[in-house]
mmCIF file of C-alpha atoms and ligand atoms in Angstrom:
data_model
loop_
_atom_site.group_PDB
_atom_site.id
_atom_site.type_symbol
_atom_site.label_atom_id
_atom_site.label_comp_id
_atom_site.label_asym_id
_atom_site.label_seq_id
_atom_site.Cartn_x
_atom_site.Cartn_y
_atom_site.Cartn_z
ATOM 1 C CA MET A 11 22.868 -2.671 7.982
ATOM 2 C CA GLY A 12 19.685 -2.778 8.999
ATOM 3 C CA ILE A 13 16.764 -0.708 10.505
ATOM 4 C CA GLU A 14 15.048 0.016 13.421
ATOM 5 C CA ILE A 15 11.123 0.665 13.466
ATOM 6 C CA LEU A 16 11.107 3.278 16.174
ATOM 7 C CA GLY A 17 7.556 3.855 16.180
ATOM 8 C CA THR A 18 4.477 3.163 13.793
ATOM 9 C CA GLY A 19 1.223 5.271 13.467
ATOM 10 C CA SER A 20 -2.083 5.091 11.545
ATOM 11 C CA TYR A 21 -5.321 7.131 10.637
ATOM 12 C CA VAL A 22 -8.096 6.045 8.479
ATOM 13 C CA PRO A 23 -11.498 8.356 7.773
ATOM 14 C CA GLU A 24 -14.230 7.702 9.981
ATOM 15 C CA GLN A 25 -16.702 6.840 6.841
ATOM 16 C CA LYS A 26 -17.476 3.421 6.201
ATOM 17 C CA LEU A 27 -18.810 2.097 2.869
ATOM 18 C CA THR A 28 -20.035 -1.604 3.663
ATOM 19 C CA ASN A 29 -20.584 -4.240 0.898
ATOM 20 C CA ASP A 30 -24.344 -3.440 1.075
ATOM 21 C CA ASP A 31 -23.757 -0.225 0.592
ATOM 22 C CA PHE A 32 -22.532 -0.775 -2.937
ATOM 23 C CA THR A 33 -26.010 -2.684 -4.277
ATOM 24 C CA LYS A 34 -27.388 0.826 -4.013
ATOM 25 C CA PHE A 35 -25.671 1.867 -6.760
ATOM 26 C CA ILE A 36 -24.133 -1.119 -8.964
ATOM 27 C CA ASP A 37 -25.154 -4.528 -9.328
ATOM 28 C CA THR A 38 -23.368 -6.595 -6.726
ATOM 29 C CA ASN A 39 -24.025 -8.023 -3.129
ATOM 30 C CA ASP A 40 -22.352 -8.744 -0.112
ATOM 31 C CA GLU A 41 -21.535 -12.662 -0.665
ATOM 32 C CA TRP A 42 -19.993 -12.282 -3.931
ATOM 33 C CA ILE A 43 -17.499 -9.597 -2.411
ATOM 34 C CA ARG A 44 -16.695 -11.465 0.588
ATOM 35 C CA THR A 45 -16.389 -14.719 -1.097
ATOM 36 C CA ARG A 46 -14.117 -13.314 -4.272
ATOM 37 C CA THR A 47 -12.038 -10.660 -2.083
ATOM 38 C CA GLY A 48 -12.525 -11.369 1.505
ATOM 39 C CA ILE A 49 -13.500 -7.817 1.777
ATOM 40 C CA THR A 50 -16.642 -6.642 4.400
ATOM 41 C CA GLU A 51 -16.238 -3.203 4.334
ATOM 42 C CA ARG A 52 -13.780 -0.054 3.604
ATOM 43 C CA ARG A 53 -12.816 3.582 4.410
ATOM 44 C CA MET A 54 -13.970 6.830 2.381
ATOM 45 C CA ALA A 55 -12.047 9.925 2.638
ATOM 46 C CA GLY A 56 -14.661 12.403 2.460
ATOM 47 C CA TRP A 57 -13.419 15.888 3.121
ATOM 48 C CA GLU A 58 -10.151 14.826 4.300
ATOM 49 C CA PRO A 59 -7.176 15.168 1.566
ATOM 50 C CA THR A 60 -4.596 12.708 1.400
ATOM 51 C CA TRP A 61 -1.968 14.369 3.140
ATOM 52 C CA TYR A 62 -4.041 15.470 6.014
ATOM 53 C CA MET A 63 -4.561 11.290 6.933
ATOM 54 C CA GLY A 64 -0.735 11.054 6.309
ATOM 55 C CA ALA A 65 0.024 13.821 8.823
ATOM 56 C CA LYS A 66 -2.296 12.344 11.247
ATOM 57 C CA ALA A 67 -0.690 9.002 10.943
ATOM 58 C CA SER A 68 2.879 10.519 10.981
ATOM 59 C CA ALA A 69 2.168 12.293 14.093
ATOM 60 C CA GLN A 70 1.099 9.268 15.708
ATOM 61 C CA ALA A 71 4.057 7.760 15.037
ATOM 62 C CA LEU A 72 6.472 10.263 15.879
ATOM 63 C CA GLU A 73 4.764 10.396 19.158
ATOM 64 C CA ARG A 74 5.184 6.552 19.984
ATOM 65 C CA ALA A 75 8.561 6.471 18.650
ATOM 66 C CA GLY A 76 9.699 9.383 21.159
ATOM 67 C CA ILE A 77 11.246 11.428 18.565
ATOM 68 C CA SER A 78 10.433 14.983 18.256
ATOM 69 C CA ALA A 79 9.161 16.494 14.464
ATOM 70 C CA GLU A 80 12.665 18.442 14.500
ATOM 71 C CA LYS A 81 14.353 15.847 14.737
ATOM 72 C CA ILE A 82 13.298 14.191 11.103
ATOM 73 C CA ASP A 83 15.900 14.201 8.745
ATOM 74 C CA LEU A 84 13.773 13.015 5.618
ATOM 75 C CA ILE A 85 10.248 12.533 4.994
ATOM 76 C CA ILE A 86 9.142 10.170 2.361
ATOM 77 C CA SER A 87 5.794 10.112 1.705
ATOM 78 C CA CYS A 88 4.430 6.983 -0.845
ATOM 79 C CA THR A 89 1.243 7.922 -2.727
ATOM 80 C CA ALA A 90 -0.288 7.172 -6.073
ATOM 81 C CA THR A 91 -2.983 9.329 -5.160
ATOM 82 C CA ALA A 92 -1.660 12.410 -4.350
ATOM 83 C CA ASP A 93 -3.734 15.841 -3.472
ATOM 84 C CA PHE A 94 -1.072 18.158 -5.860
ATOM 85 C CA HIS A 95 1.079 17.139 -8.621
ATOM 86 C CA THR A 96 3.355 19.793 -7.108
ATOM 87 C CA PRO A 97 4.257 19.973 -4.362
ATOM 88 C CA SER A 98 4.593 16.876 -2.524
ATOM 89 C CA MET A 99 2.782 14.957 0.108
ATOM 90 C CA ALA A 100 5.851 14.717 1.513
ATOM 91 C CA SER A 101 6.676 18.569 1.635
ATOM 92 C CA VAL A 102 2.981 19.292 3.080
ATOM 93 C CA ILE A 103 3.076 16.910 5.895
ATOM 94 C CA GLN A 104 6.549 18.292 6.915
ATOM 95 C CA ARG A 105 4.662 21.282 7.017
ATOM 96 C CA GLU A 106 1.952 20.171 9.202
ATOM 97 C CA LEU A 107 4.292 18.473 11.686
ATOM 98 C CA GLY A 108 6.795 21.154 11.754
ATOM 99 C CA ALA A 109 9.574 18.877 10.584
ATOM 100 C CA VAL A 110 11.504 22.142 9.899
ATOM 101 C CA ASN A 111 15.101 20.145 9.458
ATOM 102 C CA ALA A 112 14.083 17.834 7.158
ATOM 103 C CA ALA A 113 14.321 17.022 3.276
ATOM 104 C CA ALA A 114 11.002 15.447 1.577
ATOM 105 C CA PHE A 115 9.899 14.008 -1.818
ATOM 106 C CA ASP A 116 6.944 11.901 -2.753
ATOM 107 C CA LEU A 117 7.664 8.128 -4.256
ATOM 108 C CA ASN A 118 5.254 6.556 -6.258
ATOM 109 C CA ALA A 119 5.851 2.922 -6.644
ATOM 110 C CA ALA A 120 1.769 2.150 -6.480
ATOM 111 C CA CYS A 121 0.944 -0.557 -3.863
ATOM 112 C CA SER A 122 4.634 -1.540 -3.608
ATOM 113 C CA GLY A 123 5.049 1.945 -2.283
ATOM 114 C CA PHE A 124 5.687 1.043 1.175
ATOM 115 C CA VAL A 125 8.453 -1.581 0.756
ATOM 116 C CA TYR A 126 9.769 0.609 -1.887
ATOM 117 C CA ALA A 127 10.130 3.951 0.212
ATOM 118 C CA LEU A 128 11.109 1.929 3.405
ATOM 119 C CA ASP A 129 13.969 0.482 1.124
ATOM 120 C CA VAL A 130 15.206 4.074 -0.103
ATOM 121 C CA ALA A 131 14.999 5.145 4.108
ATOM 122 C CA ARG A 132 17.471 2.057 4.695
ATOM 123 C CA ARG A 133 19.526 2.954 1.815
ATOM 124 C CA PHE A 134 19.777 7.013 2.977
ATOM 125 C CA LEU A 135 20.577 5.827 6.422
ATOM 126 C CA GLN A 136 23.175 3.605 5.242
ATOM 127 C CA THR A 137 25.203 6.077 3.410
ATOM 128 C CA GLY A 138 26.453 7.673 6.873
ATOM 129 C CA ASP A 139 26.006 11.301 5.554
ATOM 130 C CA GLY A 140 24.325 12.114 9.037
ATOM 131 C CA MET A 141 20.530 11.497 8.673
ATOM 132 C CA GLU A 142 19.504 9.711 11.927
ATOM 133 C CA HIS A 143 15.881 9.563 11.587
ATOM 134 C CA ILE A 144 13.555 8.888 8.507
ATOM 135 C CA LEU A 145 9.420 9.518 8.584
ATOM 136 C CA VAL A 146 8.447 6.952 5.867
ATOM 137 C CA VAL A 147 4.619 7.811 5.579
ATOM 138 C CA ALA A 148 2.070 6.159 2.945
ATOM 139 C CA ASN A 149 -1.073 8.030 2.302
ATOM 140 C CA GLU A 150 -4.264 7.155 -0.530
ATOM 141 C CA SER A 151 -7.345 8.200 -1.033
ATOM 142 C CA LEU A 152 -8.580 5.685 -3.981
ATOM 143 C CA SER A 153 -11.805 7.019 -3.973
ATOM 144 C CA ARG A 154 -10.887 10.052 -5.735
ATOM 145 C CA PHE A 155 -10.021 7.968 -8.562
ATOM 146 C CA LEU A 156 -12.343 4.969 -8.397
ATOM 147 C CA ASP A 157 -14.935 4.468 -11.281
ATOM 148 C CA PHE A 158 -17.986 3.804 -9.103
ATOM 149 C CA GLU A 159 -19.825 2.391 -12.174
ATOM 150 C CA ASP A 160 -17.199 -0.400 -12.647
ATOM 151 C CA ARG A 161 -18.257 -3.341 -10.123
ATOM 152 C CA GLY A 162 -15.037 -5.509 -10.675
ATOM 153 C CA SER A 163 -12.665 -2.743 -9.306
ATOM 154 C CA CYS A 164 -15.203 -0.182 -7.350
ATOM 155 C CA ILE A 165 -15.309 -2.577 -4.550
ATOM 156 C CA LEU A 166 -11.810 -3.312 -3.564
ATOM 157 C CA PHE A 167 -10.396 -0.178 -2.438
ATOM 158 C CA GLY A 168 -10.688 2.457 0.377
ATOM 159 C CA ASP A 169 -8.404 4.993 2.260
ATOM 160 C CA GLY A 170 -6.177 5.303 5.074
ATOM 161 C CA ALA A 171 -2.792 6.456 6.344
ATOM 162 C CA SER A 172 0.262 4.783 7.897
ATOM 163 C CA ALA A 173 3.300 5.733 9.041
ATOM 164 C CA ALA A 174 6.905 4.331 10.497
ATOM 165 C CA VAL A 175 9.925 6.735 12.111
ATOM 166 C CA VAL A 176 12.953 4.373 11.273
ATOM 167 C CA THR A 177 16.607 4.603 12.251
ATOM 168 C CA LYS A 178 19.786 2.864 11.316
ATOM 169 C CA SER A 179 20.571 -0.636 12.949
ATOM 170 C CA ASP A 180 22.354 -3.620 12.583
ATOM 171 C CA LYS A 181 19.718 -5.830 13.320
ATOM 172 C CA LEU A 182 18.781 -8.363 10.168
ATOM 173 C CA TYR A 183 17.606 -6.617 6.983
ATOM 174 C CA SER A 184 17.094 -7.833 3.140
ATOM 175 C CA SER A 185 15.326 -6.620 0.099
ATOM 176 C CA HIS A 186 14.280 -6.996 -3.104
ATOM 177 C CA LEU A 187 12.739 -4.493 -5.161
ATOM 178 C CA ALA A 188 11.476 -5.201 -8.974
ATOM 179 C CA SER A 189 8.971 -4.338 -11.592
ATOM 180 C CA ASP A 190 7.626 -5.296 -14.821
ATOM 181 C CA GLY A 191 6.653 -2.375 -16.848
ATOM 182 C CA THR A 192 5.331 -4.933 -19.717
ATOM 183 C CA GLY A 193 2.147 -4.993 -17.594
ATOM 184 C CA ALA A 194 2.048 -1.323 -17.149
ATOM 185 C CA GLN A 195 -1.450 -0.870 -18.863
ATOM 186 C CA TYR A 196 -3.511 -3.768 -16.619
ATOM 187 C CA LEU A 197 -3.728 -1.220 -13.702
ATOM 188 C CA CYS A 198 -3.754 2.421 -14.306
ATOM 189 C CA ALA A 199 -5.438 5.950 -13.973
ATOM 190 C CA ARG A 200 -4.648 8.650 -16.352
ATOM 191 C CA SER A 201 -3.367 12.006 -15.638
ATOM 192 C CA LEU A 202 -6.013 14.799 -15.778
ATOM 193 C CA GLN A 203 -3.407 16.884 -17.360
ATOM 194 C CA VAL A 204 -3.857 14.979 -20.689
ATOM 195 C CA ALA A 205 -4.100 18.012 -23.452
ATOM 196 C CA PRO A 206 -7.451 18.674 -24.238
ATOM 197 C CA GLU A 207 -6.780 18.563 -27.872
ATOM 198 C CA VAL A 208 -5.457 14.951 -27.566
ATOM 199 C CA LYS A 209 -8.229 12.400 -28.093
ATOM 200 C CA VAL A 210 -6.423 9.385 -26.189
ATOM 201 C CA GLU A 211 -8.108 6.833 -28.093
ATOM 202 C CA THR A 212 -8.091 8.267 -31.457
ATOM 203 C CA ASP A 213 -4.796 10.342 -31.696
ATOM 204 C CA PHE A 214 -2.564 8.876 -29.466
ATOM 205 C CA ASN A 215 -2.942 5.035 -28.758
ATOM 206 C CA ASP A 216 -0.450 4.411 -25.893
ATOM 207 C CA GLY A 217 -1.932 1.041 -25.214
ATOM 208 C CA PHE A 218 -3.386 2.194 -22.267
ATOM 209 C CA THR A 219 -7.165 2.180 -21.662
ATOM 210 C CA ASP A 220 -9.269 5.128 -23.209
ATOM 211 C CA LYS A 221 -11.569 4.895 -19.818
ATOM 212 C CA PRO A 222 -12.384 8.188 -18.712
ATOM 213 C CA LEU A 223 -9.613 10.590 -17.584
ATOM 214 C CA HIS A 224 -8.241 10.172 -14.097
ATOM 215 C CA LYS A 225 -10.495 6.957 -13.226
ATOM 216 C CA LEU A 226 -8.859 3.614 -11.868
ATOM 217 C CA TYR A 227 -8.688 0.923 -14.760
ATOM 218 C CA GLN A 228 -7.865 -2.642 -13.852
ATOM 219 C CA ASP A 229 -7.860 -5.681 -15.306
ATOM 220 C CA GLY A 230 -8.333 -7.807 -12.593
ATOM 221 C CA LYS A 231 -7.680 -11.007 -14.096
ATOM 222 C CA GLU A 232 -4.314 -10.351 -15.344
ATOM 223 C CA VAL A 233 -3.191 -8.474 -12.185
ATOM 224 C CA TYR A 234 -4.586 -11.706 -10.386
ATOM 225 C CA LYS A 235 -2.053 -14.090 -12.214
ATOM 226 C CA PHE A 236 0.640 -11.375 -11.451
ATOM 227 C CA ALA A 237 -0.071 -10.805 -7.906
ATOM 228 C CA THR A 238 -0.309 -14.849 -7.202
ATOM 229 C CA LYS A 239 3.538 -15.326 -8.523
ATOM 230 C CA ALA A 240 4.856 -11.681 -7.497
ATOM 231 C CA LEU A 241 3.724 -12.333 -3.860
ATOM 232 C CA PRO A 242 5.740 -15.729 -3.362
ATOM 233 C CA LYS A 243 8.800 -14.489 -5.871
ATOM 234 C CA SER A 244 9.258 -11.300 -3.845
ATOM 235 C CA PHE A 245 9.488 -13.182 -0.477
ATOM 236 C CA GLU A 246 12.090 -16.044 -2.310
ATOM 237 C CA LEU A 247 14.472 -13.210 -3.900
ATOM 238 C CA ALA A 248 14.371 -11.382 -0.727
ATOM 239 C CA ALA A 249 15.075 -14.137 1.590
ATOM 240 C CA ALA A 250 17.695 -15.933 -0.503
ATOM 241 C CA LYS A 251 20.133 -12.962 0.032
ATOM 242 C CA ILE A 252 20.585 -13.607 3.653
ATOM 243 C CA GLY A 253 19.559 -17.574 3.532
ATOM 244 C CA ILE A 254 16.618 -17.541 5.634
ATOM 245 C CA THR A 255 13.554 -19.587 5.526
ATOM 246 C CA LYS A 256 9.604 -19.004 5.423
ATOM 247 C CA ASP A 257 9.940 -20.909 8.973
ATOM 248 C CA GLU A 258 11.938 -18.419 10.242
ATOM 249 C CA ILE A 259 9.928 -15.839 9.527
ATOM 250 C CA ASP A 260 7.355 -14.922 12.433
ATOM 251 C CA TRP A 261 4.763 -12.645 10.406
ATOM 252 C CA PHE A 262 4.429 -12.392 6.857
ATOM 253 C CA ILE A 263 2.847 -8.864 5.945
ATOM 254 C CA PRO A 264 1.504 -8.712 2.211
ATOM 255 C CA HIS A 265 -0.230 -6.063 0.297
ATOM 256 C CA GLN A 266 -3.780 -6.482 1.063
ATOM 257 C CA ALA A 267 -5.393 -6.929 -2.341
ATOM 258 C CA ASN A 268 -7.752 -9.868 -1.717
ATOM 259 C CA ILE A 269 -7.332 -12.829 0.266
ATOM 260 C CA ARG A 270 -7.484 -15.484 -2.234
ATOM 261 C CA ILE A 271 -4.099 -13.925 -3.505
ATOM 262 C CA ILE A 272 -3.055 -14.401 0.337
ATOM 263 C CA GLU A 273 -3.911 -17.501 0.147
ATOM 264 C CA THR A 274 -2.985 -18.727 -2.894
ATOM 265 C CA ALA A 275 0.975 -17.329 -2.011
ATOM 266 C CA ALA A 276 0.405 -18.480 1.341
ATOM 267 C CA LYS A 277 0.025 -22.192 -0.098
ATOM 268 C CA HIS A 278 2.755 -21.609 -2.702
ATOM 269 C CA LEU A 279 5.368 -20.577 0.047
ATOM 270 C CA GLY A 280 4.551 -23.571 2.376
ATOM 271 C CA ALA A 281 3.499 -20.885 5.201
ATOM 272 C CA PRO A 282 0.261 -21.324 7.240
ATOM 273 C CA MET A 283 -2.283 -18.464 7.407
ATOM 274 C CA GLU A 284 -1.924 -17.777 10.940
ATOM 275 C CA LYS A 285 1.335 -16.526 9.829
ATOM 276 C CA PHE A 286 -0.288 -13.702 7.763
ATOM 277 C CA ILE A 287 -1.433 -10.256 9.173
ATOM 278 C CA VAL A 288 -4.771 -9.782 7.556
ATOM 279 C CA THR A 289 -6.614 -6.430 7.417
ATOM 280 C CA LEU A 290 -8.653 -6.487 3.862
ATOM 281 C CA ASP A 291 -11.426 -7.641 5.463
ATOM 282 C CA HIS A 292 -12.143 -4.033 7.127
ATOM 283 C CA TYR A 293 -9.907 -1.821 5.232
ATOM 284 C CA GLY A 294 -10.135 -3.324 1.845
ATOM 285 C CA ASN A 295 -7.035 -2.784 -0.573
ATOM 286 C CA THR A 296 -5.171 0.894 0.468
ATOM 287 C CA SER A 297 -2.633 0.325 -1.856
ATOM 288 C CA SER A 298 0.713 1.190 -0.535
ATOM 289 C CA ALA A 299 -0.607 2.131 2.690
ATOM 290 C CA SER A 300 -2.063 -1.549 3.428
ATOM 291 C CA ILE A 301 0.951 -2.752 4.673
ATOM 292 C CA PRO A 302 1.903 -0.220 7.021
ATOM 293 C CA LEU A 303 -1.601 -0.539 8.081
ATOM 294 C CA ALA A 304 -1.416 -3.949 8.739
ATOM 295 C CA LEU A 305 2.249 -3.617 10.113
ATOM 296 C CA ASN A 306 0.689 -1.077 12.674
ATOM 297 C CA GLU A 307 -2.383 -3.365 13.548
ATOM 298 C CA GLY A 308 -0.274 -6.337 14.514
ATOM 299 C CA ILE A 309 1.886 -4.553 16.885
ATOM 300 C CA GLU A 310 -1.185 -2.560 18.249
ATOM 301 C CA LYS A 311 -2.812 -6.202 19.065
ATOM 302 C CA GLY A 312 0.468 -7.125 20.678
ATOM 303 C CA LEU A 313 0.895 -10.126 17.718
ATOM 304 C CA ILE A 314 4.048 -8.621 16.288
ATOM 305 C CA LYS A 315 6.672 -8.231 19.141
ATOM 306 C CA ARG A 316 10.462 -7.083 19.368
ATOM 307 C CA GLY A 317 13.149 -9.427 18.229
ATOM 308 C CA GLN A 318 10.489 -11.340 15.574
ATOM 309 C CA LYS A 319 11.233 -11.673 11.949
ATOM 310 C CA LEU A 320 9.228 -9.926 9.460
ATOM 311 C CA ALA A 321 8.383 -10.266 5.599
ATOM 312 C CA LEU A 322 6.657 -7.355 3.851
ATOM 313 C CA ILE A 323 5.413 -8.051 0.491
ATOM 314 C CA GLY A 324 4.354 -5.394 -2.043
ATOM 315 C CA PHE A 325 2.771 -5.839 -5.291
ATOM 316 C CA GLY A 326 0.797 -3.567 -7.609
ATOM 317 C CA ALA A 327 0.673 -1.094 -10.485
ATOM 318 C CA GLY A 328 3.874 -0.703 -12.569
ATOM 319 C CA LEU A 329 3.859 -3.794 -12.445
ATOM 320 C CA THR A 330 5.884 -3.065 -9.357
ATOM 321 C CA TYR A 331 6.925 -5.925 -6.777
ATOM 322 C CA GLY A 332 9.085 -6.310 -3.864
ATOM 323 C CA GLY A 333 9.707 -7.999 -0.251
ATOM 324 C CA ILE A 334 12.139 -6.796 2.717
ATOM 325 C CA ILE A 335 12.646 -9.124 5.396
ATOM 326 C CA LEU A 336 13.481 -7.604 8.938
ATOM 327 C CA GLU A 337 13.599 -7.615 12.624
ATOM 328 C CA TYR A 338 11.294 -5.625 14.283
HETATM 329 O O1 UT7 B 27 -3.454 -3.406 -5.669
HETATM 330 C C1 UT7 B 27 -3.233 -3.702 -7.088
HETATM 331 C C2 UT7 B 27 -3.471 -5.273 -6.871
HETATM 332 N N1 UT7 B 27 -4.927 -5.793 -7.148
HETATM 333 C C3 UT7 B 27 -5.606 -7.109 -7.460
HETATM 334 O O2 UT7 B 27 -4.704 -7.783 -6.750
HETATM 335 C C4 UT7 B 27 -6.432 -7.663 -7.855
HETATM 336 C C5 UT7 B 27 -6.361 -8.732 -8.404
HETATM 337 N N2 UT7 B 27 -7.840 -9.263 -8.715
HETATM 338 C C6 UT7 B 27 -8.832 -9.840 -8.706
HETATM 339 O O3 UT7 B 27 -8.562 -9.747 -7.253
HETATM 340 C C7 UT7 B 27 -10.113 -10.146 -8.730
HETATM 341 O O4 UT7 B 27 -9.910 -10.435 -10.386
HETATM 342 C C8 UT7 B 27 -11.445 -9.475 -8.580
HETATM 343 C C9 UT7 B 27 -11.639 -9.475 -7.653
HETATM 344 C C10 UT7 B 27 -11.250 -8.036 -9.349
HETATM 345 C C11 UT7 B 27 -12.178 -10.219 -9.740
HETATM 346 O O5 UT7 B 27 -12.625 -11.464 -9.296
HETATM 347 P P1 UT7 B 27 -12.928 -12.735 -10.483
HETATM 348 O O6 UT7 B 27 -12.867 -13.832 -9.446
HETATM 349 O O7 UT7 B 27 -11.361 -12.925 -10.955
HETATM 350 O O8 UT7 B 27 -13.933 -12.407 -11.208
HETATM 351 P P2 UT7 B 27 -13.900 -12.101 -12.731
HETATM 352 O O9 UT7 B 27 -13.718 -10.782 -13.006
HETATM 353 O O10 UT7 B 27 -13.993 -13.305 -13.254
HETATM 354 O O11 UT7 B 27 -15.691 -11.795 -12.916
HETATM 355 C C12 UT7 B 27 -16.881 -13.197 -12.235
HETATM 356 C C13 UT7 B 27 -17.931 -12.737 -12.565
HETATM 357 C C14 UT7 B 27 -17.957 -11.746 -13.844
HETATM 358 O O12 UT7 B 27 -19.542 -11.943 -14.128
HETATM 359 P P3 UT7 B 27 -19.796 -13.042 -15.525
HETATM 360 O O13 UT7 B 27 -19.012 -12.728 -17.076
HETATM 361 O O14 UT7 B 27 -19.234 -14.534 -15.605
HETATM 362 O O15 UT7 B 27 -21.071 -13.079 -15.902
HETATM 363 C C15 UT7 B 27 -18.154 -10.634 -13.482
HETATM 364 O O16 UT7 B 27 -19.073 -9.372 -14.108
HETATM 365 O O17 UT7 B 27 -18.557 -11.705 -11.514
HETATM 366 C C16 UT7 B 27 -18.973 -10.375 -12.221
HETATM 367 N N3 UT7 B 27 -18.286 -9.520 -11.479
HETATM 368 C C17 UT7 B 27 -19.147 -9.423 -10.056
HETATM 369 N N4 UT7 B 27 -20.408 -9.517 -9.762
HETATM 370 C C18 UT7 B 27 -20.771 -9.364 -8.634
HETATM 371 C C19 UT7 B 27 -17.686 -8.708 -11.425
HETATM 372 N N5 UT7 B 27 -17.608 -7.984 -10.305
HETATM 373 C C20 UT7 B 27 -18.855 -8.110 -9.308
HETATM 374 C C21 UT7 B 27 -19.283 -7.649 -8.142
HETATM 375 N N6 UT7 B 27 -20.356 -7.921 -7.857
HETATM 376 N N7 UT7 B 27 -18.748 -6.797 -7.426
#
């Protein structure tokens, strides 16, 4: 059993941070950022909470799906940058939408979040216990967790949200979700709620960075190595389950981390770059929101058409990875 994507929607904050803007406070330049990452600018949430962006994207997805909020049975919000430890972003989005009949929870699989959440949604629909419409919303405010003194990481990320309303269908579908926790320490942001009397670096060595609490830390080289392998592997594992080849895929929609990662993966897969939807030049890496932002943009631009086969491929902190192949 597959899913039907009834409607998608996106929301990004208005404020832009260009590569040149970074030169005012760190030692960098536009040329380095563009050639090493493919990123030109990214959006920054100022006053807008994560849930606010998620609610805006969700409202657009509902409108395009032609579904009223009361018809939503479940809201899954994927985020690694929630506004609260509790309640969930999904519950706050439910309040904003008036989705009074929905169950609601958050899912954190970092940049693989949307792929994980969409697959979880499909499994909920599959049980046949009455759920008909599920809202999957990815919302992220990376800017609140960035270390703006770390030039190797702060230039990569941006904020935004994107959502999809899905229902069950008998369309083509395959997925494979995976994780390699041995690399968990390579990409992390420690919770603010560490007991104040514990000095992380001396009292309790958990193998993670002792960087300032709550700021994002990344070992770029390790994550890069992982990402270039995880991207093709995720596709191949999902494709093998249904015996589909890369030539039958109309659009690859990968997590938007670095254009060099996408180009390397395209080469490995033997698929032309023209089949890859790329939005990282204008949004940067928006973690779990990056795949649905690219999906929605492809639909809005008329590139992605009904009946086409899509490969959504996520990878990120955890280190999580996963792929979904589906018919749009
Ligand atoms: O969504 C999660 C997934 N995340 C990712 O996929 C990120 C994966 N990693 C990457 O994309 C890349 O590793 C980075 C873009 C983070 C870094 O690119 P790199 O080609 O691996 O650069 P590097 O770390 O090897 O640094 C090369 C040089 C260094 O200088 P020295 O030591 O050679 O003098 C860095 O200090 O570039 C320097 N550098 C910069 N220079 C100007 C690092 N960041 C910058 C910067 N501007 N922003």
